[in-house]
CSV table of C-alpha atoms and ligand atoms in Angstrom, one decimal:
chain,number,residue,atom,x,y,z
Y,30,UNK,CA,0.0,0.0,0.0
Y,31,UNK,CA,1.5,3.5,-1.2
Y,32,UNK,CA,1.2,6.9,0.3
Y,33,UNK,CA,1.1,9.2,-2.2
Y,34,UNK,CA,2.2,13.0,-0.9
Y,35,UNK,CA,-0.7,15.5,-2.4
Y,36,UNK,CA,2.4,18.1,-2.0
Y,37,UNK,CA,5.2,16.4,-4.1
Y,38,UNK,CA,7.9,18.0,-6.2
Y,39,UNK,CA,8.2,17.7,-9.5
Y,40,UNK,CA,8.3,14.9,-11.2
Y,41,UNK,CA,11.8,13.8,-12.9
Y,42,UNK,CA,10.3,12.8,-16.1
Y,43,UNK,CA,8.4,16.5,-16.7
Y,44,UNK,CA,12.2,17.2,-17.6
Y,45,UNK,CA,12.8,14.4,-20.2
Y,46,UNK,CA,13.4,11.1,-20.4
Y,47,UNK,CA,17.2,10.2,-20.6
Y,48,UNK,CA,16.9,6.6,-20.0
Y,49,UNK,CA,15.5,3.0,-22.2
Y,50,UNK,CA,12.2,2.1,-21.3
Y,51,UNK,CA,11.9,-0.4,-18.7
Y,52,UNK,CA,11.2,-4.2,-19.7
Y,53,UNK,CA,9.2,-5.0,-16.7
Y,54,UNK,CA,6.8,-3.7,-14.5
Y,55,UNK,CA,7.7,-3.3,-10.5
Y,56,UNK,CA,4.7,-5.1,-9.2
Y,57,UNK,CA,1.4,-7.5,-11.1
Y,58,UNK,CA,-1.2,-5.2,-9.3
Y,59,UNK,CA,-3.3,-3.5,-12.2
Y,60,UNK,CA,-4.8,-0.8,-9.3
Y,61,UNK,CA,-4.7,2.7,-10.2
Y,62,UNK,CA,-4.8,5.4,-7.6
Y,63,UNK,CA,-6.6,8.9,-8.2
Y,64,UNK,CA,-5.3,11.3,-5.8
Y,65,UNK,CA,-5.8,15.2,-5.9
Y,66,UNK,CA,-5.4,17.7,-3.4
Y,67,UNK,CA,-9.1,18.7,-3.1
Y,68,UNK,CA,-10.8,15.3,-2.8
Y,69,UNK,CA,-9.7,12.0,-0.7
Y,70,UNK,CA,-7.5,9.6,-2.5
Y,71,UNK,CA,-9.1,6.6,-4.6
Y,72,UNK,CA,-8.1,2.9,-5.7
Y,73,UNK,CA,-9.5,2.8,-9.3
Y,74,UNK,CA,-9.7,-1.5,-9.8
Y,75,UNK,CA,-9.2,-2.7,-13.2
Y,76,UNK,CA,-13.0,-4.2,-12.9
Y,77,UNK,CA,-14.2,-0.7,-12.6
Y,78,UNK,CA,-12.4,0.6,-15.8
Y,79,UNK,CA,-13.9,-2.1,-17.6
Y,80,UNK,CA,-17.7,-1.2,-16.2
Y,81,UNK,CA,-17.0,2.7,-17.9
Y,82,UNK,CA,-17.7,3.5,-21.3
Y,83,UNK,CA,-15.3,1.5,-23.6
Y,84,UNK,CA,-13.5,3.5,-26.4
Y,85,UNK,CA,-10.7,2.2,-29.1
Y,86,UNK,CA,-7.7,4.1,-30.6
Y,87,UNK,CA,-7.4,2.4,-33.7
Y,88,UNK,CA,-4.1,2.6,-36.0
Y,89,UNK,CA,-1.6,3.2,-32.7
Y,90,UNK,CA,2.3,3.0,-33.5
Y,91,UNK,CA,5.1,2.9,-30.7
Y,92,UNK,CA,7.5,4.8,-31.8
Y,93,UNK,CA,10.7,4.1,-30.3
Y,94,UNK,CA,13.6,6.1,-31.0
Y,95,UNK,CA,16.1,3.1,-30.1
Y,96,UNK,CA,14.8,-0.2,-31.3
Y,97,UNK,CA,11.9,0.8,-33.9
Y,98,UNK,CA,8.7,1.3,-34.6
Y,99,UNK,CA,6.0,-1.4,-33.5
Y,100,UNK,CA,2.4,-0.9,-34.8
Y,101,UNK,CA,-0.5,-0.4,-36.2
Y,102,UNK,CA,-1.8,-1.5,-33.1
Y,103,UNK,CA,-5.8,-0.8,-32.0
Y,104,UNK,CA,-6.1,-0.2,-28.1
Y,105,UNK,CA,-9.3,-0.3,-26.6
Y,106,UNK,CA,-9.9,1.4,-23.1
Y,107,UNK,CA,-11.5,4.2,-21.2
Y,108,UNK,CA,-11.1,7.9,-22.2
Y,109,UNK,CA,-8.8,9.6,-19.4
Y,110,UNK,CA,-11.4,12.2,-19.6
Y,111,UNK,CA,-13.7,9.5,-19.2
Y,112,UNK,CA,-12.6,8.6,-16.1
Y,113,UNK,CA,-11.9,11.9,-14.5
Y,114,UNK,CA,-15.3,13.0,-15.0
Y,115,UNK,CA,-16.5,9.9,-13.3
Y,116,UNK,CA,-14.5,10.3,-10.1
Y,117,UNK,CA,-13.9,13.9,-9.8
Y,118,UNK,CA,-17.1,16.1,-8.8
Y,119,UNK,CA,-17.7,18.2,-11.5
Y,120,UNK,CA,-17.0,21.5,-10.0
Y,121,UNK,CA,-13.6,20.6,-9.6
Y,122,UNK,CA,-11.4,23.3,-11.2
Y,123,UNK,CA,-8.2,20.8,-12.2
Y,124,UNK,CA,-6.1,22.1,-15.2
Y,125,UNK,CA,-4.0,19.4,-15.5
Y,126,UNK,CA,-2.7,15.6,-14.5
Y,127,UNK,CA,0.2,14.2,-14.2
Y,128,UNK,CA,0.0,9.9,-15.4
Y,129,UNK,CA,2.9,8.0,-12.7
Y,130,UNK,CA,4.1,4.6,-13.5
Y,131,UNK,CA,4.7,2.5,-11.2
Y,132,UNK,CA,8.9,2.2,-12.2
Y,133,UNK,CA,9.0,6.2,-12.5
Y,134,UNK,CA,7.9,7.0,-16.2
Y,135,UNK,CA,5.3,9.5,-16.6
Y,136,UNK,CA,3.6,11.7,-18.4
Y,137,UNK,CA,1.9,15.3,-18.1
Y,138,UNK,CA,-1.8,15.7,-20.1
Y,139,UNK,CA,-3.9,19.2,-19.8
Y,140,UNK,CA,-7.3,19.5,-19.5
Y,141,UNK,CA,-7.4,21.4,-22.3
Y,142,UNK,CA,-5.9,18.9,-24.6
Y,143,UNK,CA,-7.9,16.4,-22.8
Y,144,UNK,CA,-11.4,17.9,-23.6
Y,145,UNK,CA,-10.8,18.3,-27.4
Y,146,UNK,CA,-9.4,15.2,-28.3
Y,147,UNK,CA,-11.1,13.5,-31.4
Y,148,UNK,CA,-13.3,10.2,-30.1
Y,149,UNK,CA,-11.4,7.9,-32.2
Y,150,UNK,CA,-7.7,9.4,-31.4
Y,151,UNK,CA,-8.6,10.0,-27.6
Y,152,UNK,CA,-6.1,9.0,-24.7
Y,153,UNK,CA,-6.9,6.0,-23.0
Y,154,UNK,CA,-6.4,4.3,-20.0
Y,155,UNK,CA,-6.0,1.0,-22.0
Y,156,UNK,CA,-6.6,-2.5,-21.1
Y,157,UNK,CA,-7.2,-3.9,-24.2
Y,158,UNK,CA,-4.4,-5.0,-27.4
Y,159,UNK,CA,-6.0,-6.0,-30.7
Y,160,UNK,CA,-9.1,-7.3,-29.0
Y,161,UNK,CA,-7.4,-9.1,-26.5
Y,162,UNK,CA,-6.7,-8.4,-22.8
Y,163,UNK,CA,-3.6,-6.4,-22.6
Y,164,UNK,CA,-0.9,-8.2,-20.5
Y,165,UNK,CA,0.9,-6.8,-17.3
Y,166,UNK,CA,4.1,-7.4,-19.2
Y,167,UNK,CA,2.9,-4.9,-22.5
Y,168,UNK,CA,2.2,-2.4,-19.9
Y,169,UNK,CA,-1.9,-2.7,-18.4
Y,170,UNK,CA,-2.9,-0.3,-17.3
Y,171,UNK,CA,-1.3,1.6,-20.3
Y,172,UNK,CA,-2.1,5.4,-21.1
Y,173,UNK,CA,-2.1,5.5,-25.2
Y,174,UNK,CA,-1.8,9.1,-26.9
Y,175,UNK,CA,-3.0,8.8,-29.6
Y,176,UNK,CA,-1.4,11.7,-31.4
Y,177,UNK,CA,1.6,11.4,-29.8
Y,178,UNK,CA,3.7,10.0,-32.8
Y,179,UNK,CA,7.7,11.2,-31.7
Y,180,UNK,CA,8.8,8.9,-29.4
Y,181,UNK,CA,6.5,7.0,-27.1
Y,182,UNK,CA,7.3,9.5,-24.2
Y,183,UNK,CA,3.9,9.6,-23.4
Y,184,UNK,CA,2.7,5.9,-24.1
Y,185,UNK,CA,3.4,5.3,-20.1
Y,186,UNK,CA,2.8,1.7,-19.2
Y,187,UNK,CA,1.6,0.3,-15.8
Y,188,UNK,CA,0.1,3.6,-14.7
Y,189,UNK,CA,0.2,3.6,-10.7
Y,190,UNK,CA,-1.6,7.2,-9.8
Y,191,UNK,CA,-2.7,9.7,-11.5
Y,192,UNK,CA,-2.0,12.7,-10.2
Y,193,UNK,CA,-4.6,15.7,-10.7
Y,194,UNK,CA,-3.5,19.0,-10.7
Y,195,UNK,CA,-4.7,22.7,-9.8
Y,196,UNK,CA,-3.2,25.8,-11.4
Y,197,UNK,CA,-1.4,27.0,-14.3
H,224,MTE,N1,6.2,2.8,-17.5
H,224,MTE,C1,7.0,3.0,-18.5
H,224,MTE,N2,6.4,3.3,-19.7
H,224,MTE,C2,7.2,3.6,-20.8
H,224,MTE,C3,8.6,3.5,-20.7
H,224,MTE,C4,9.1,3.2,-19.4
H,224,MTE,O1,10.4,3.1,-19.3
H,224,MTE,N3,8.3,2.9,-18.4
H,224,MTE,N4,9.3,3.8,-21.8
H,224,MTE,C5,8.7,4.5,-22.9
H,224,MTE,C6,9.5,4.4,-24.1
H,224,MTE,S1,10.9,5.4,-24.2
H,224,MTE,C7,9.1,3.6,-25.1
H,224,MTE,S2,10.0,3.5,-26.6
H,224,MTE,C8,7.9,2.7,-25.1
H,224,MTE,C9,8.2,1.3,-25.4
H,224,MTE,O2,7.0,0.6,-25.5
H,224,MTE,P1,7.0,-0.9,-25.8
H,224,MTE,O3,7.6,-1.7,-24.7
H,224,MTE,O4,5.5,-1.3,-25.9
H,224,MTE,O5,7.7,-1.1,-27.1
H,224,MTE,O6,7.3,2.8,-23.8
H,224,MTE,C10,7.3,4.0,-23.2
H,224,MTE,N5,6.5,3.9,-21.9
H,225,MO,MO1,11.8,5.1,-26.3
């Protein structure tokens, strides 16, 4: 069981990412954890992701800039937006949220770019490959960006907590 701090610093990987992605994920637990400032903490199970509204991203590449380019691939998942509008009470004034894996990657979406994403080339919290479940070991839960096409930076697998955000 992790504490997450509501107060912590930035994160390493708002900076960059120097380092080859990680072969294996830390732990098998699929558990996400929602955790702003303004509300109490929440475990997100993978059984309630798969009970909200199901989207695909369909012709998805990972583009890697040291071993290649592996793709089309069609992910199928819940909308990120999806998801915070579920748990987060709608007057909640977030601007942005910060994706944590669970072996330190991460990535930084805005609301902004959240809210006028295309329905077919969304970002997803993805549990589903090609139809199939997505394994631990190809990264569930895995956030897919869609139109994020340089380097995979932001195609973080085994999210851990998701991290929402108030202010510019
Ligand atoms: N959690 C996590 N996600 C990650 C990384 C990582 O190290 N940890 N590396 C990224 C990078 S640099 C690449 S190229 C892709 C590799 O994805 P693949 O293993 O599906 O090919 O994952 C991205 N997502
Ligand atoms: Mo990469």
């Amino acid at each position: 069981m992790h504490i997450f701090s509501h107060n912590s610093p930035e994160p390493d990987w708002v900076h960059g990412h120097p380092h080859e992605p990680n072969p294996a994920p830390t732990t098998d637990d699929p558990t996400l954890h929602l955790v702003s400032s303004q509300t109490v903490g929440q475990r997100i199970l993978l059984e309630q992701l798969q009970s909200l509204p199901y989207t695909q991203a369909l012709d998805c590449y990972i583009i890697s800039t040291g071993h290649g380019t592996s793709g089309p691939f069609q992910f199928g998942g819940v909308r990120l937006i999806t998801l915070l509008e579920h748990f987060l009470s709608s007057d909640e004034l977030w601007t942005y949220v910060d994706v944590h894996s669970a072996d330190g990657f991460g990535a930084r979406l805005t609301r902004d770019e959240l809210m006028n994403e295309e329905p077919l080339r969304a970002s997803l919290l993805a549990y589903q490959l090609d139809g199939q479940q997505l394994t631990r070991a190809r990264g569930l839960v895995r956030l897919i960006v869609p139109s994020e096409v340089g380097d995979a930076l932001r195609q973080v697998k085994w999210v851990e907590k998701i991290h929402v955000m108030y202010g510019p």
